[in-house]
Short mmCIF file of C-alpha atoms in Angstrom, two decimals:
data_model
loop_
_atom_site.label_atom_id
_atom_site.label_comp_id
_atom_site.label_asym_id
_atom_site.label_seq_id
_atom_site.Cartn_x
_atom_site.Cartn_y
_atom_site.Cartn_z
CA LEU A 173 26.02 -38.94 -13.38
CA CYS A 174 28.76 -39.84 -10.97
CA ASN A 175 32.45 -39.15 -11.03
CA SER A 176 35.37 -41.43 -10.26
CA CYS A 177 38.63 -39.52 -10.11
CA LEU A 178 42.05 -41.13 -10.39
CA LEU A 179 44.85 -39.66 -8.31
CA GLN A 180 47.79 -40.80 -6.18
CA GLU A 181 47.22 -38.87 -2.96
CA PRO A 182 44.44 -39.30 -0.39
CA VAL A 183 41.76 -36.61 -0.42
CA ILE A 184 39.93 -35.17 2.56
CA PRO A 185 36.14 -35.50 2.12
CA GLY A 186 34.60 -32.23 0.97
CA SER A 187 37.77 -31.12 -0.81
CA PHE A 188 37.69 -29.59 -4.27
CA LEU A 189 40.04 -30.84 -6.99
CA ARG A 190 40.62 -29.81 -10.57
CA ALA A 191 39.56 -32.84 -12.59
CA ARG A 192 39.63 -33.76 -16.28
CA ALA A 193 37.05 -36.17 -17.68
CA ILE A 194 38.83 -38.87 -19.69
CA GLY A 195 36.00 -41.32 -20.29
CA LEU A 196 32.57 -42.65 -19.46
CA MET A 197 31.61 -46.06 -18.11
CA PRO A 198 28.01 -46.89 -19.03
CA MET A 199 26.35 -48.72 -16.16
CA ILE A 200 22.88 -50.05 -15.37
CA ASP A 201 22.05 -50.13 -11.66
CA GLN A 202 18.83 -51.88 -10.62
CA GLY A 203 17.51 -51.47 -14.17
CA GLU A 204 18.24 -47.73 -14.34
CA LYS A 205 20.95 -45.87 -16.25
CA ASP A 206 23.76 -44.88 -13.87
CA ASP A 207 26.70 -43.81 -16.03
CA LYS A 208 30.02 -43.01 -14.37
CA ILE A 209 32.37 -40.26 -15.49
CA ILE A 210 35.98 -41.40 -15.22
CA ALA A 211 38.27 -38.45 -14.49
CA VAL A 212 41.84 -37.76 -13.49
CA CYS A 213 43.10 -35.14 -11.09
CA ALA A 214 44.44 -32.38 -13.35
CA ASP A 215 47.23 -31.61 -10.87
CA ASP A 216 48.37 -35.17 -10.10
CA PRO A 217 51.89 -35.84 -11.44
CA GLU A 218 50.99 -39.34 -12.64
CA TYR A 219 47.71 -38.50 -14.38
CA ARG A 220 47.92 -34.81 -15.36
CA ASN A 221 48.85 -35.58 -18.98
CA TYR A 222 46.10 -38.14 -19.57
CA SER A 223 43.35 -36.95 -21.90
CA ASP A 224 41.46 -40.13 -22.82
CA ILE A 225 40.46 -43.41 -21.19
CA SER A 226 42.40 -45.29 -23.86
CA GLU A 227 45.61 -44.10 -22.18
CA LEU A 228 44.89 -46.15 -19.05
CA SER A 229 46.29 -49.66 -18.85
CA PRO A 230 43.90 -52.60 -19.33
CA HIS A 231 44.63 -53.56 -15.71
CA ARG A 232 43.55 -50.11 -14.41
CA LEU A 233 40.36 -50.27 -16.51
CA GLN A 234 39.57 -53.70 -15.08
CA GLU A 235 40.15 -52.38 -11.54
CA ILE A 236 37.69 -49.53 -12.12
CA LYS A 237 35.07 -51.83 -13.60
CA ARG A 238 35.51 -54.40 -10.85
CA PHE A 239 35.24 -51.73 -8.12
CA PHE A 240 31.78 -50.69 -9.29
CA GLU A 241 30.61 -54.27 -9.80
CA ASP A 242 31.80 -55.35 -6.35
CA TYR A 243 30.56 -52.43 -4.28
CA LYS A 244 27.09 -52.78 -5.79
CA LYS A 245 27.11 -56.53 -5.07
CA ASN A 246 27.84 -55.72 -1.42
CA GLU A 247 24.58 -53.72 -1.45
CA ASN A 248 22.77 -56.71 -3.05
CA LYS A 249 22.12 -54.71 -6.22
CA ASP A 250 22.19 -55.97 -9.79
CA VAL A 251 24.51 -53.99 -12.05
CA ALA A 252 25.69 -54.24 -15.63
CA VAL A 253 28.85 -52.45 -16.69
CA ASP A 254 29.46 -51.84 -20.39
CA VAL A 255 32.64 -50.95 -22.31
CA PHE A 256 34.41 -47.69 -21.54
CA LEU A 257 33.66 -44.77 -23.85
CA PRO A 258 36.05 -41.93 -24.83
CA ALA A 259 36.53 -38.49 -23.30
CA THR A 260 34.34 -36.86 -25.96
CA THR A 261 31.39 -38.99 -24.81
CA ALA A 262 32.10 -38.09 -21.17
CA ARG A 263 32.12 -34.38 -21.99
CA GLU A 264 28.84 -34.74 -23.90
CA ALA A 265 27.27 -36.48 -20.88
CA ILE A 266 28.51 -33.73 -18.57
CA GLN A 267 27.09 -31.04 -20.86
CA HIS A 268 23.78 -32.91 -21.03
CA SER A 269 23.63 -32.99 -17.21
CA ILE A 270 24.44 -29.27 -17.02
CA ASP A 271 21.66 -28.54 -19.53
CA LEU A 272 19.14 -30.65 -17.57
CA TYR A 273 20.07 -28.85 -14.36
CA ALA A 274 19.69 -25.45 -16.04
CA GLN A 275 16.23 -26.44 -17.28
CA TYR A 276 15.29 -27.58 -13.77
CA ILE A 277 16.42 -24.27 -12.26
CA LEU A 278 14.53 -22.25 -14.87
CA GLN A 279 11.36 -24.24 -14.24
CA SER A 280 11.78 -23.78 -10.48
CA LEU A 281 12.14 -20.01 -10.89
CA ARG A 282 8.98 -19.81 -13.00
CA GLN A 283 6.86 -21.40 -10.28
#
């Protein structure tokens, strides 16, 4: 699970931002599932009122898709990007990842 966050201002690496998941972009990278959470900065004036991927323009969606396709091609990796899914699907994927991590921690503590 990876996050792509839309915002207007540059961000210093290692910074923390309040983000809102607005969608999920299913992706296959080298034959493995590599879904991307699409989020907006909750405090960005342009994006703070967005709640779902459907609110982004078709051009912005194409830019996001193309970014992931191109940067993987530069690494000589095969990728397949599917259609964008809504915010509810993104939140379910995030919760699933949290649950998997919690299971991992519990198993680690039992050893």
